[in-house]
PDB file of C-alpha atoms in Angstrom:
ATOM      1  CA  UNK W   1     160.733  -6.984 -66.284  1.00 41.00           C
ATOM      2  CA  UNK W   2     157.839  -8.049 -68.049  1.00 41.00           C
ATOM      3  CA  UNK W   3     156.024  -5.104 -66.749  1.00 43.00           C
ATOM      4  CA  UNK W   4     158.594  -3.089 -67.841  1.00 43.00           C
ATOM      5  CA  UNK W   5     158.169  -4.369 -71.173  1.00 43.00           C
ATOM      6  CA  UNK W   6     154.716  -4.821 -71.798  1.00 45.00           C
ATOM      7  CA  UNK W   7     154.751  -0.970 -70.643  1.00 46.00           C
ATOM      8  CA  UNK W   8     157.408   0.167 -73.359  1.00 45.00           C
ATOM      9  CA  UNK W   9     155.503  -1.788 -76.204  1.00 46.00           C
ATOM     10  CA  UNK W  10     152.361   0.247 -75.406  1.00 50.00           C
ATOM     11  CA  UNK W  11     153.957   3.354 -74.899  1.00 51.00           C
ATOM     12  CA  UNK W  12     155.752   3.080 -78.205  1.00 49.00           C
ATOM     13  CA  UNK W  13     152.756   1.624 -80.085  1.00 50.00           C
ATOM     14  CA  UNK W  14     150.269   4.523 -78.914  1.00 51.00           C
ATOM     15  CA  UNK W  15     152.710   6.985 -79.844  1.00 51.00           C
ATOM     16  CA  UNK W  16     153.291   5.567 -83.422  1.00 48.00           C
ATOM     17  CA  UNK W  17     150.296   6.647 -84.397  1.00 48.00           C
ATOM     18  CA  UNK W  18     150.384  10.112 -83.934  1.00 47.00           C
ATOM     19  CA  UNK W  19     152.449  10.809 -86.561  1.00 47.00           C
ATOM     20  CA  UNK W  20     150.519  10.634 -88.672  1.00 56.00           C
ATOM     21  CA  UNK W  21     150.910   9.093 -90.503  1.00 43.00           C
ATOM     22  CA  UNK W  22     148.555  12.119 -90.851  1.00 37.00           C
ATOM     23  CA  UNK W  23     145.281  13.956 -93.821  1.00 34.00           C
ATOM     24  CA  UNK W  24     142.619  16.892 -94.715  1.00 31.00           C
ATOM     25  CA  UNK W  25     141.570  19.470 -96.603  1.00 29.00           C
ATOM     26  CA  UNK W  26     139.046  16.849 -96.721  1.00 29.00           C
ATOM     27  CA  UNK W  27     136.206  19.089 -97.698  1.00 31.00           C
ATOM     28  CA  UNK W  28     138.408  20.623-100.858  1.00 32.00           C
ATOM     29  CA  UNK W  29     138.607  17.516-102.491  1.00 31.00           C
ATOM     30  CA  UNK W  30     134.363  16.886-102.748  1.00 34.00           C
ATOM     31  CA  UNK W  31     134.304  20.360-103.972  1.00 33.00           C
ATOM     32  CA  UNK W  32     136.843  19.933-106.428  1.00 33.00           C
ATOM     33  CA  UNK W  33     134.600  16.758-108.090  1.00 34.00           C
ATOM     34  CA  UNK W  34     131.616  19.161-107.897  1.00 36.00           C
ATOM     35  CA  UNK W  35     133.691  22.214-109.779  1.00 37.00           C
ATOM     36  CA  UNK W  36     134.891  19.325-112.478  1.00 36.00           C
ATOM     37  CA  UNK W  37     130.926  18.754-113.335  1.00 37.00           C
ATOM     38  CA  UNK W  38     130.407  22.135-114.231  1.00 36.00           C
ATOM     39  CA  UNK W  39     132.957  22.171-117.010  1.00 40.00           C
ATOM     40  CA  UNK W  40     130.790  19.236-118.097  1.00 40.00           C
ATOM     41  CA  UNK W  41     128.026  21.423-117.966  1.00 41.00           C
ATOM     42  CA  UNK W  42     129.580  24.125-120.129  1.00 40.00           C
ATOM     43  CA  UNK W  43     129.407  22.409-123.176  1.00 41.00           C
ATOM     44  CA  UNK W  44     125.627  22.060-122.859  1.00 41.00           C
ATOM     45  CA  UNK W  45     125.621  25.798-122.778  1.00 42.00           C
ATOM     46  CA  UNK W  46     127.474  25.847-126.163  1.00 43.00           C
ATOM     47  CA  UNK W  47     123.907  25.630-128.021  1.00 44.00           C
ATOM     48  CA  UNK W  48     123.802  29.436-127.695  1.00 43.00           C
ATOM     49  CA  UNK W  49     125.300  30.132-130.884  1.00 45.00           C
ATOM     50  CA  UNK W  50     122.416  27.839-132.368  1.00 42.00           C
ATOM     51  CA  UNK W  51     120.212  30.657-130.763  1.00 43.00           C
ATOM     52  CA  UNK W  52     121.193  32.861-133.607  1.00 45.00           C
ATOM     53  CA  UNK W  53     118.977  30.974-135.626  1.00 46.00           C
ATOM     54  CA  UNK W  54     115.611  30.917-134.423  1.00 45.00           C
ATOM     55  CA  UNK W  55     114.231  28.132-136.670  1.00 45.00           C
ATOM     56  CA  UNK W  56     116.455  25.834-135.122  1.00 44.00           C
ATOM     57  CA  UNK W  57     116.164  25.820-131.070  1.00 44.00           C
ATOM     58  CA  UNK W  58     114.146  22.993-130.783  1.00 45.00           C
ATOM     59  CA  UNK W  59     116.710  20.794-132.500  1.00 43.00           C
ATOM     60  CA  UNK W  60     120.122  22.309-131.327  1.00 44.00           C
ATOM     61  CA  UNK W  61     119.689  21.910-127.460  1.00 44.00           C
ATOM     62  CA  UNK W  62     119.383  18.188-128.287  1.00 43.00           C
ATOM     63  CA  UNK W  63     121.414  17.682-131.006  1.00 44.00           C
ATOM     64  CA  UNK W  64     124.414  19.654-128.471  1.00 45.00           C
ATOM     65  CA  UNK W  65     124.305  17.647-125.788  1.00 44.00           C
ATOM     66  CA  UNK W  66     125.476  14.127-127.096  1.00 42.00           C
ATOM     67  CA  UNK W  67     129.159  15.831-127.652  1.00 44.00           C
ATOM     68  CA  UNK W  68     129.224  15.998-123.752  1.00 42.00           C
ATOM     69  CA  UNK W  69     129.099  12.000-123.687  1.00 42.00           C
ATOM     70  CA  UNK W  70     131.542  11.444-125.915  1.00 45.00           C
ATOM     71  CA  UNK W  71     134.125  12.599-123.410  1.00 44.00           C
ATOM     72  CA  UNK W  72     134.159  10.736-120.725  1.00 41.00           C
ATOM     73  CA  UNK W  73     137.758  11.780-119.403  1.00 34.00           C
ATOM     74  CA  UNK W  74     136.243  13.986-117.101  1.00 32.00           C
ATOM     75  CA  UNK W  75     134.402  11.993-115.376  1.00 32.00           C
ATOM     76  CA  UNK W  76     136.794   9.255-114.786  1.00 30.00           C
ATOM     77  CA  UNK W  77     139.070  11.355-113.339  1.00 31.00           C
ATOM     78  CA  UNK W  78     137.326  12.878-110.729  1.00 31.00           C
ATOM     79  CA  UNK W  79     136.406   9.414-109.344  1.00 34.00           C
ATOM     80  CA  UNK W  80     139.542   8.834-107.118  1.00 38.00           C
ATOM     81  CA  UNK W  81     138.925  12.358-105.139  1.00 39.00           C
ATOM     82  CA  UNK W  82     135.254  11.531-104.432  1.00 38.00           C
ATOM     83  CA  UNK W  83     134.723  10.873-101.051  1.00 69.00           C
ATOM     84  CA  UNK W  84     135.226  12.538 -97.255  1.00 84.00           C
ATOM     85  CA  UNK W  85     138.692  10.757 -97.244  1.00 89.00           C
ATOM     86  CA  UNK W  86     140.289  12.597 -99.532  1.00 83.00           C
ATOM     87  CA  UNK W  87     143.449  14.868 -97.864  1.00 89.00           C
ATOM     88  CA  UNK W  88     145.813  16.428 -99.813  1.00 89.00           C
ATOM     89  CA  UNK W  89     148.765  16.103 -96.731  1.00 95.00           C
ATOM     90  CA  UNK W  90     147.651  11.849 -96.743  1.00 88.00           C
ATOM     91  CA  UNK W  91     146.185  10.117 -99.580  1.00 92.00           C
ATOM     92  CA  UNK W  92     143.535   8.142 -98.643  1.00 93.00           C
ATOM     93  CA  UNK W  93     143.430   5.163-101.537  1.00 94.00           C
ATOM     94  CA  UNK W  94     142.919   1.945-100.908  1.00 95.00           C
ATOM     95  CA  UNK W  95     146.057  -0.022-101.762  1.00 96.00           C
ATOM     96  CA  UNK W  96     147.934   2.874-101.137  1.00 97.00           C
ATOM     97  CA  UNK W  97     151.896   2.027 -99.137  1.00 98.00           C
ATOM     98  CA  UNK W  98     154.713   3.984 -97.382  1.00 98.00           C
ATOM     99  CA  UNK W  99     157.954   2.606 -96.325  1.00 98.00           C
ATOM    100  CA  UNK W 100     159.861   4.223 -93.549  1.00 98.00           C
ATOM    101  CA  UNK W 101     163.223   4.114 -91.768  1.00 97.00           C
ATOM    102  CA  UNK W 102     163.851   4.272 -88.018  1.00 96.00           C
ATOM    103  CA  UNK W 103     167.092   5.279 -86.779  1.00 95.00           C
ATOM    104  CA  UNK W 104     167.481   6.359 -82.734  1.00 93.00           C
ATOM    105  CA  UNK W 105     165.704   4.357 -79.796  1.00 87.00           C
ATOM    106  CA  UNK W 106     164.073   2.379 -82.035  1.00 82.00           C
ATOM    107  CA  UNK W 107     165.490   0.897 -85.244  1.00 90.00           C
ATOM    108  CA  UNK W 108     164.170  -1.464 -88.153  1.00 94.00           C
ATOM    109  CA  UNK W 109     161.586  -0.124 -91.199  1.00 96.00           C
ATOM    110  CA  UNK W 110     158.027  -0.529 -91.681  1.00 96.00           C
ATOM    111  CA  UNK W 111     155.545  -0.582 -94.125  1.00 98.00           C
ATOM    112  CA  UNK W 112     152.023   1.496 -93.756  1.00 97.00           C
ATOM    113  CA  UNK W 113     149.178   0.626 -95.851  1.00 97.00           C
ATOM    114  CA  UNK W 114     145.315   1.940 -96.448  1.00 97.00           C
ATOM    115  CA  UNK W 115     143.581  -1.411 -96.388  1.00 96.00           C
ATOM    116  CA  UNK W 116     140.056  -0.573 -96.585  1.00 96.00           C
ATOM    117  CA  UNK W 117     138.699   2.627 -97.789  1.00 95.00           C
ATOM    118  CA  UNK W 118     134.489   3.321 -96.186  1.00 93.00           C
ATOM    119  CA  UNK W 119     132.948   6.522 -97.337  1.00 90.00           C
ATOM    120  CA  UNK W 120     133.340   8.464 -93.934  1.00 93.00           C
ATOM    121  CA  UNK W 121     136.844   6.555 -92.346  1.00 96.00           C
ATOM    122  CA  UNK W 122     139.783   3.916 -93.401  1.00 96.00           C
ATOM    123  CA  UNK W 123     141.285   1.491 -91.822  1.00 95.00           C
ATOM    124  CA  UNK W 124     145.037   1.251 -91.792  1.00 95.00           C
ATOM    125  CA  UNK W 125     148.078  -1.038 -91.134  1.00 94.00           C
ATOM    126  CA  UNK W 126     151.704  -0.765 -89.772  1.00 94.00           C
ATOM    127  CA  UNK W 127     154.117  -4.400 -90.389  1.00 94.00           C
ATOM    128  CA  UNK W 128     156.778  -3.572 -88.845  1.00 93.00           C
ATOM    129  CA  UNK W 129     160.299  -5.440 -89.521  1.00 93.00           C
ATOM    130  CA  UNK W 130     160.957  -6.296 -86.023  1.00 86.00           C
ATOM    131  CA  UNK W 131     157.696  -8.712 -86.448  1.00 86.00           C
ATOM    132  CA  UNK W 132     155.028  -6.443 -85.191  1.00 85.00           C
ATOM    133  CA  UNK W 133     151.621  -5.642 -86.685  1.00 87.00           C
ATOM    134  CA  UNK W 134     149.328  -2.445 -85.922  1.00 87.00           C
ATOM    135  CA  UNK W 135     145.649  -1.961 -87.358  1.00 88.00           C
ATOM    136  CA  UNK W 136     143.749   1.072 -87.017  1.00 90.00           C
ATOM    137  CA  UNK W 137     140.248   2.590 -87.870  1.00 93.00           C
ATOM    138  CA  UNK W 138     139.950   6.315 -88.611  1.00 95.00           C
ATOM    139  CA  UNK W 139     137.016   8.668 -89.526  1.00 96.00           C
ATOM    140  CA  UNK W 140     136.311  11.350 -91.439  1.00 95.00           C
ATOM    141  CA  UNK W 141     134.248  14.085 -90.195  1.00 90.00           C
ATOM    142  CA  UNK W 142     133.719  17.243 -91.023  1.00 80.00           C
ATOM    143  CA  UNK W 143     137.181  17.395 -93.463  1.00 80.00           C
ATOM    144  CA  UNK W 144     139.214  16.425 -90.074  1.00 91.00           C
ATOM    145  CA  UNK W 145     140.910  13.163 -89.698  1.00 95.00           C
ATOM    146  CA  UNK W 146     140.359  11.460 -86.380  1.00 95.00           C
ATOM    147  CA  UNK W 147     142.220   8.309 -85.126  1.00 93.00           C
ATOM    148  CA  UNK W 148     139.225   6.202 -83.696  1.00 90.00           C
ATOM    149  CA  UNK W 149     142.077   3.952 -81.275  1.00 79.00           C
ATOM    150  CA  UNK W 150     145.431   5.149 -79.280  1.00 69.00           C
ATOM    151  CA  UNK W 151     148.154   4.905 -82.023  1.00 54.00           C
ATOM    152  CA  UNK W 152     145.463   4.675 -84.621  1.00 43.00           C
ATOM    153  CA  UNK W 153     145.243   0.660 -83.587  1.00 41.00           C
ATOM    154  CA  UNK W 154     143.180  -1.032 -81.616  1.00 42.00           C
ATOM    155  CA  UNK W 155     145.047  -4.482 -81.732  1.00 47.00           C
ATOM    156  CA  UNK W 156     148.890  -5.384 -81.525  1.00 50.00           C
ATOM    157  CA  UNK W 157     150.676  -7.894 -82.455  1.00 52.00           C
ATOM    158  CA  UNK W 158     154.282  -8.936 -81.811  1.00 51.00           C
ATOM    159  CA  UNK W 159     155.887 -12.010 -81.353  1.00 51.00           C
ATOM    160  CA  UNK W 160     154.889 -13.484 -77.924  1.00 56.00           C
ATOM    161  CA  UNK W 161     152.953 -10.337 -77.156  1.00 60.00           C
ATOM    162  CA  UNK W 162     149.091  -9.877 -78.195  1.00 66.00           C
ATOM    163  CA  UNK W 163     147.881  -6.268 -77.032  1.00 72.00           C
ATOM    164  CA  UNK W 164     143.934  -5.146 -76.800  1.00 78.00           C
ATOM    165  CA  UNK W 165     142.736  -1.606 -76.598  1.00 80.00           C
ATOM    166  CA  UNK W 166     139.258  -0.286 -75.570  1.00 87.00           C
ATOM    167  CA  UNK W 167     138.006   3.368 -75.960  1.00 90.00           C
ATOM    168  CA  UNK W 168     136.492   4.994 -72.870  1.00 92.00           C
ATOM    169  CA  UNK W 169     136.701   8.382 -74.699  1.00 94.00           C
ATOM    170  CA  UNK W 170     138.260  10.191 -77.536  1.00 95.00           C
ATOM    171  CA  UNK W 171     137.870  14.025 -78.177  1.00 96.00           C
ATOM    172  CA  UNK W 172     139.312  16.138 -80.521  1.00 96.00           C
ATOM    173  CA  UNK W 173     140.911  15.981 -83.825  1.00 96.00           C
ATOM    174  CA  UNK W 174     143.904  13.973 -84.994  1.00 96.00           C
ATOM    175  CA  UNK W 175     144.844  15.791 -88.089  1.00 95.00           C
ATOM    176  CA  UNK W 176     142.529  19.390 -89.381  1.00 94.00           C
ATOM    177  CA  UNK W 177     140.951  20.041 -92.225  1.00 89.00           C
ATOM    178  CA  UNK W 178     142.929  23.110 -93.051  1.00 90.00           C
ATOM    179  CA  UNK W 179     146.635  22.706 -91.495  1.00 95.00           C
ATOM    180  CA  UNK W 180     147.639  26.160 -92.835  1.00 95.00           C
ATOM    181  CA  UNK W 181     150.164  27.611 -90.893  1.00 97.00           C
ATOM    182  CA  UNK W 182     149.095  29.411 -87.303  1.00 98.00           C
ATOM    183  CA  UNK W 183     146.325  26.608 -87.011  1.00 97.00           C
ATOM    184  CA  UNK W 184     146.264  24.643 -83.656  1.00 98.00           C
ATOM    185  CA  UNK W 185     144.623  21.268 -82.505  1.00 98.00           C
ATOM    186  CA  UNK W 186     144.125  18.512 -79.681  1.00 98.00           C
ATOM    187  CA  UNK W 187     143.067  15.139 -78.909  1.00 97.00           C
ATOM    188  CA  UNK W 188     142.689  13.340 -75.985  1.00 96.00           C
ATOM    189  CA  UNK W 189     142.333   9.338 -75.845  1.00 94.00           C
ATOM    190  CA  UNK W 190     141.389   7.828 -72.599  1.00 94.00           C
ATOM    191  CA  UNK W 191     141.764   4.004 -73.146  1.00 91.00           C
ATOM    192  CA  UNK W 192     142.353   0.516 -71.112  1.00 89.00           C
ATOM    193  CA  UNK W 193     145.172  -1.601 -72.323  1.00 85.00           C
ATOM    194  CA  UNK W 194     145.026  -5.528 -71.867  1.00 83.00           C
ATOM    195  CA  UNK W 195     148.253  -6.728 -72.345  1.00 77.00           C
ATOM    196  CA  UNK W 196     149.708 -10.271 -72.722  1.00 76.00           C
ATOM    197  CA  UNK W 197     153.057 -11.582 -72.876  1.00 72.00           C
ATOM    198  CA  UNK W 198     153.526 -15.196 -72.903  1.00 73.00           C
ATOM    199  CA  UNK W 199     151.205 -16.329 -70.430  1.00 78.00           C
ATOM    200  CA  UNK W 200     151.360 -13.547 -68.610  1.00 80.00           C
ATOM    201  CA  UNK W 201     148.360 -10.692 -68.667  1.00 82.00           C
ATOM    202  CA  UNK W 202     148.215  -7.207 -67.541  1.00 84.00           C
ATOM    203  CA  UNK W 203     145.521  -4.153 -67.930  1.00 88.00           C
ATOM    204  CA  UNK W 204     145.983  -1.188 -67.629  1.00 90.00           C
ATOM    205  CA  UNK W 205     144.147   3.026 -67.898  1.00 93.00           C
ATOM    206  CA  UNK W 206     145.713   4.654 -70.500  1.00 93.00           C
ATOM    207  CA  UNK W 207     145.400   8.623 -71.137  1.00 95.00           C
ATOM    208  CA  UNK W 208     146.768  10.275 -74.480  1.00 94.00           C
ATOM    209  CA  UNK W 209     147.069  14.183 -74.931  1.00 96.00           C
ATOM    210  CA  UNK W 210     147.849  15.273 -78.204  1.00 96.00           C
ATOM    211  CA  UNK W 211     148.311  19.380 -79.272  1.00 98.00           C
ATOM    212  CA  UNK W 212     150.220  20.383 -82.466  1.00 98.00           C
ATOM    213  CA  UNK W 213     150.161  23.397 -84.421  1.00 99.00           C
ATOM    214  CA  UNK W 214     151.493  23.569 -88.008  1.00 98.00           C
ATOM    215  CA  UNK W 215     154.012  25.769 -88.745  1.00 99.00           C
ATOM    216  CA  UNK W 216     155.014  26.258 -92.529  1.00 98.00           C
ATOM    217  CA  UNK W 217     156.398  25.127 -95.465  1.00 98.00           C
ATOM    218  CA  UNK W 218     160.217  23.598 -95.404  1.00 98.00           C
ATOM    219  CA  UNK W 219     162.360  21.733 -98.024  1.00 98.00           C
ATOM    220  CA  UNK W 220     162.629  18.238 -96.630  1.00 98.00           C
ATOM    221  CA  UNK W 221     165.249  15.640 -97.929  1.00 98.00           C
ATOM    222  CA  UNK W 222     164.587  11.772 -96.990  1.00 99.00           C
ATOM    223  CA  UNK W 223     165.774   8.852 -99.341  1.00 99.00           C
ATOM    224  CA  UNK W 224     162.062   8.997-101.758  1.00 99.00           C
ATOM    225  CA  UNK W 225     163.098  12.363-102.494  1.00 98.00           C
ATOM    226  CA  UNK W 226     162.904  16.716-101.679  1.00 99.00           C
ATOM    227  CA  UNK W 227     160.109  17.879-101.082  1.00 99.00           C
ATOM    228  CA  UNK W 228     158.271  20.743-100.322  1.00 98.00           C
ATOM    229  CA  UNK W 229     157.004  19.900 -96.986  1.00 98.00           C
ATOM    230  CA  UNK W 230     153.925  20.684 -94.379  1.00 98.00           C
ATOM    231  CA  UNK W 231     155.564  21.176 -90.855  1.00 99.00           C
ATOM    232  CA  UNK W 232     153.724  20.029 -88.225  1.00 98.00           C
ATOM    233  CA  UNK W 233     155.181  20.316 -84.260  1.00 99.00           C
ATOM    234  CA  UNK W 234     153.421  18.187 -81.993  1.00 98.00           C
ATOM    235  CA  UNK W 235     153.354  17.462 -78.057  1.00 97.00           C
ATOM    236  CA  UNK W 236     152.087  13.953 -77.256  1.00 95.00           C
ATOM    237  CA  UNK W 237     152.166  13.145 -73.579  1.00 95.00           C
ATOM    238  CA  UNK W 238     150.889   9.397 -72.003  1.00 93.00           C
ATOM    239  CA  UNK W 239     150.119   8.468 -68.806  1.00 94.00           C
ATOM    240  CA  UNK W 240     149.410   4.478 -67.762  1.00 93.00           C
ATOM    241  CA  UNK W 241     148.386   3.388 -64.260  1.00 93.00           C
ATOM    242  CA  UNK W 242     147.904   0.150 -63.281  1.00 89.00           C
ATOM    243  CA  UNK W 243     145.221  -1.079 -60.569  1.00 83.00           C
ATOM    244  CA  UNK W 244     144.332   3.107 -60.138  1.00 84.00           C
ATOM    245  CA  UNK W 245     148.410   4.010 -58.973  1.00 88.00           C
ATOM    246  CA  UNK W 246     150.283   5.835 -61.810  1.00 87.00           C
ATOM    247  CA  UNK W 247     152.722   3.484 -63.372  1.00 87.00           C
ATOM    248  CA  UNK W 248     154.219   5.295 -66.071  1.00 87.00           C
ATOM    249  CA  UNK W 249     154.660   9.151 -67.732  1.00 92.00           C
ATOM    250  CA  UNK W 250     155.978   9.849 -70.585  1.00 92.00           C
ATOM    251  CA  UNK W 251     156.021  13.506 -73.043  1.00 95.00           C
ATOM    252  CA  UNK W 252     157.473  13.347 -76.640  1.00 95.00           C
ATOM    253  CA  UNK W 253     158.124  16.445 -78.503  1.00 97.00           C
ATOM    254  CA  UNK W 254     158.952  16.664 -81.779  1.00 97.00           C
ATOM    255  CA  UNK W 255     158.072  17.470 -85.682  1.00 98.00           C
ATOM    256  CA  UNK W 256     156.580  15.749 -88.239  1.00 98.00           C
ATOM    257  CA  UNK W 257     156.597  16.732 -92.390  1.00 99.00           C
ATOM    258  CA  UNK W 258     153.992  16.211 -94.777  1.00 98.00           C
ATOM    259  CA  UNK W 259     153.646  16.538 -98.916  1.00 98.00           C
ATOM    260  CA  UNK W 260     150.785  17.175-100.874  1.00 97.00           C
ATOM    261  CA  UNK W 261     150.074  14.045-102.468  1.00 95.00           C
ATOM    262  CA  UNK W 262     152.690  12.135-100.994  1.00 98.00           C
ATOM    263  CA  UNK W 263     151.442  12.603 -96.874  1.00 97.00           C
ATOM    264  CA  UNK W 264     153.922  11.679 -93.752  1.00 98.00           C
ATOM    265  CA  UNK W 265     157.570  12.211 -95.164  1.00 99.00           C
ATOM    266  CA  UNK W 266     159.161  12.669 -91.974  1.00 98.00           C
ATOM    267  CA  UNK W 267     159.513  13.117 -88.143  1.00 97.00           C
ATOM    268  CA  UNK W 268     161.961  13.445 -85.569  1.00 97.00           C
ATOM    269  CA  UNK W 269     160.322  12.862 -81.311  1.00 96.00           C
ATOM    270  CA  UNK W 270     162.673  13.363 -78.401  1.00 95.00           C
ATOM    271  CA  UNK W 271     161.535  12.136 -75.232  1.00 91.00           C
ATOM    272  CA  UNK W 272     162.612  10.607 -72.070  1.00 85.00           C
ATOM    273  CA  UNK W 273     163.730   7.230 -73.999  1.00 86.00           C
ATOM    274  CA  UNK W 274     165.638   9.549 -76.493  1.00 92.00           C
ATOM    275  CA  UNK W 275     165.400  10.836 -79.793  1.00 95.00           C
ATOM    276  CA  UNK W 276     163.608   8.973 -82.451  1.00 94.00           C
ATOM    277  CA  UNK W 277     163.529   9.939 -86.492  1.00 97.00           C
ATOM    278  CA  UNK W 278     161.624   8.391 -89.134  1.00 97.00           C
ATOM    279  CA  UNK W 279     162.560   8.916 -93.232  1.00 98.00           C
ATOM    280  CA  UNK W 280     160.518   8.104 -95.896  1.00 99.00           C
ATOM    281  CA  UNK W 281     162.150   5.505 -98.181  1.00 99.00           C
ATOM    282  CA  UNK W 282     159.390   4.232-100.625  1.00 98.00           C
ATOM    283  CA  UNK W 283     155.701   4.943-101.922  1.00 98.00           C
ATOM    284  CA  UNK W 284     153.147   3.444-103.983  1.00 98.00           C
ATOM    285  CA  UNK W 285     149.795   5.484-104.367  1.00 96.00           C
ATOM    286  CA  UNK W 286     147.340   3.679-106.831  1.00 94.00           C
TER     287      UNK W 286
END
């Protein structure tokens, strides 16, 4: 029983995580803060109607220029889409929350959170309602988002039940730079588990196959609101063994939405345990 258990929490827990809650055009959002500075630059090019008057060039260039400080609007608005972080399909901002419903094999709401923003990855956070807590690193490279740990955490904890991941290897992408529709991606996570419940401990080899492929554009209606939502359809299978003997299989199929701006909206995963969906209720993006 307690195997059973500690088995179902893990299984659960590394699947969480990829949905994505999701990110990345990643690359489109530096070049965006490097297209607002030319703008700035324009103005400086205004001193060529002061070229008309040839008596006055040595004056005009640096009379012209101040004008350009005076508006700083520019420049504080590109701020929060500097960085490799940036995705339209998953704001990455630190402070940044989603609530979410569960309704199927697993019930309750929880609440994900950025809680650290670096200039190449994030870290964030799952509290879930039933009492348990997920943290997870990511990186940013290249414009893709990759989970660095199996359900983007590498610690778990629930009440009476403390779960460790390590990383033996991770390969692939978790979420592309440009999910346009047609384009096609994989990760695999090979990890050991060390599990306790109570006072009793368990480890265990862990592999995680992830391939999804976007698909289009669909209105999507959850409690936040409609939107005009990314499809995503994903295939996540996970395989534990315990002392070298497979323990446990497990495939989950399913789809997953995403908004510019607003990022994971919904998903709905059927698998061997049944059919899970997940609704966006809240957000809060700083």
């Amino acid at each position: 029983m307690i195997i059973a258990r500690s088995l179902l929490i893990g299984a659960i827990l590394a699947l969480s995580g990829c949905s994505l809650g999701g990110e990345p055009t990643v690359r489109s959002f530096p070049t965006a803060v490097e297209n607002t500075a030319v703008p700035t630059a324009a103005p400086t090019a205004q001193p060529s109607p002061t070229t008309e008057n040839p008596t006055a060039p040595s004056v005009a260039p640096t009379a012209r220029p101040s004008p350009v400080a005076e508006n700083p609007t520019t420049i504080v608005q590109a701020t929060p889409t500097a960085g490799l972080c940036q995705h339209p399909y998953y704001p990455v901002v630190a402070g940044a929350s989603w609530e979410y419903q569960m309704s199927g094999i697993s019930g309750g709401t929880f609440v994900r959170s950025i809680i650290n923003v670096r200039e190449n990855g994030f870290d964030d956070q799952d509290v879930f309602s039933a009492g348990v807590t997920r943290q997870g690193r990511w990186e940013c490279r290249e414009g893709n988002l990759i989970s660095l740990t199996p359900g983007s955490g590498t610690s778990v904890i629930a009440s009476n039940v403390q779960a460790n991941f390590t990383i033996e290897s991770n390969t692939g992408i978790t979420f592309p730079a440009d999910p346009r529709p047609g384009t096609e991606w994989a990760q695999t996570i090979i990890y050991r588990s060390q599990q306790t419940i109570g006072d009793k401990s368990m480890e265990s080899r862990n592999e995680l196959n992830l391939s999804c492929k976007a698909i289009g554009t669909e209105r999507v209606s959850v409690p936040a609101s409609d939107f005009e939502a990314l499809r995503v359809d994903c295939t996540t299978q996970l395989g534990i063994s315990i002392a070298g003997a497979p323990a446990f299989n497990m495939t989950v199929t399913g789809s997953s939405w995403y908004a510019v701006g607003v990022g994971w909206v919904k998903s709905r995963d059927s698998g061997d345990m049944g059919v899970t969906e997940i609704v966006l209720l809240s957000y809060t993006i700083p």
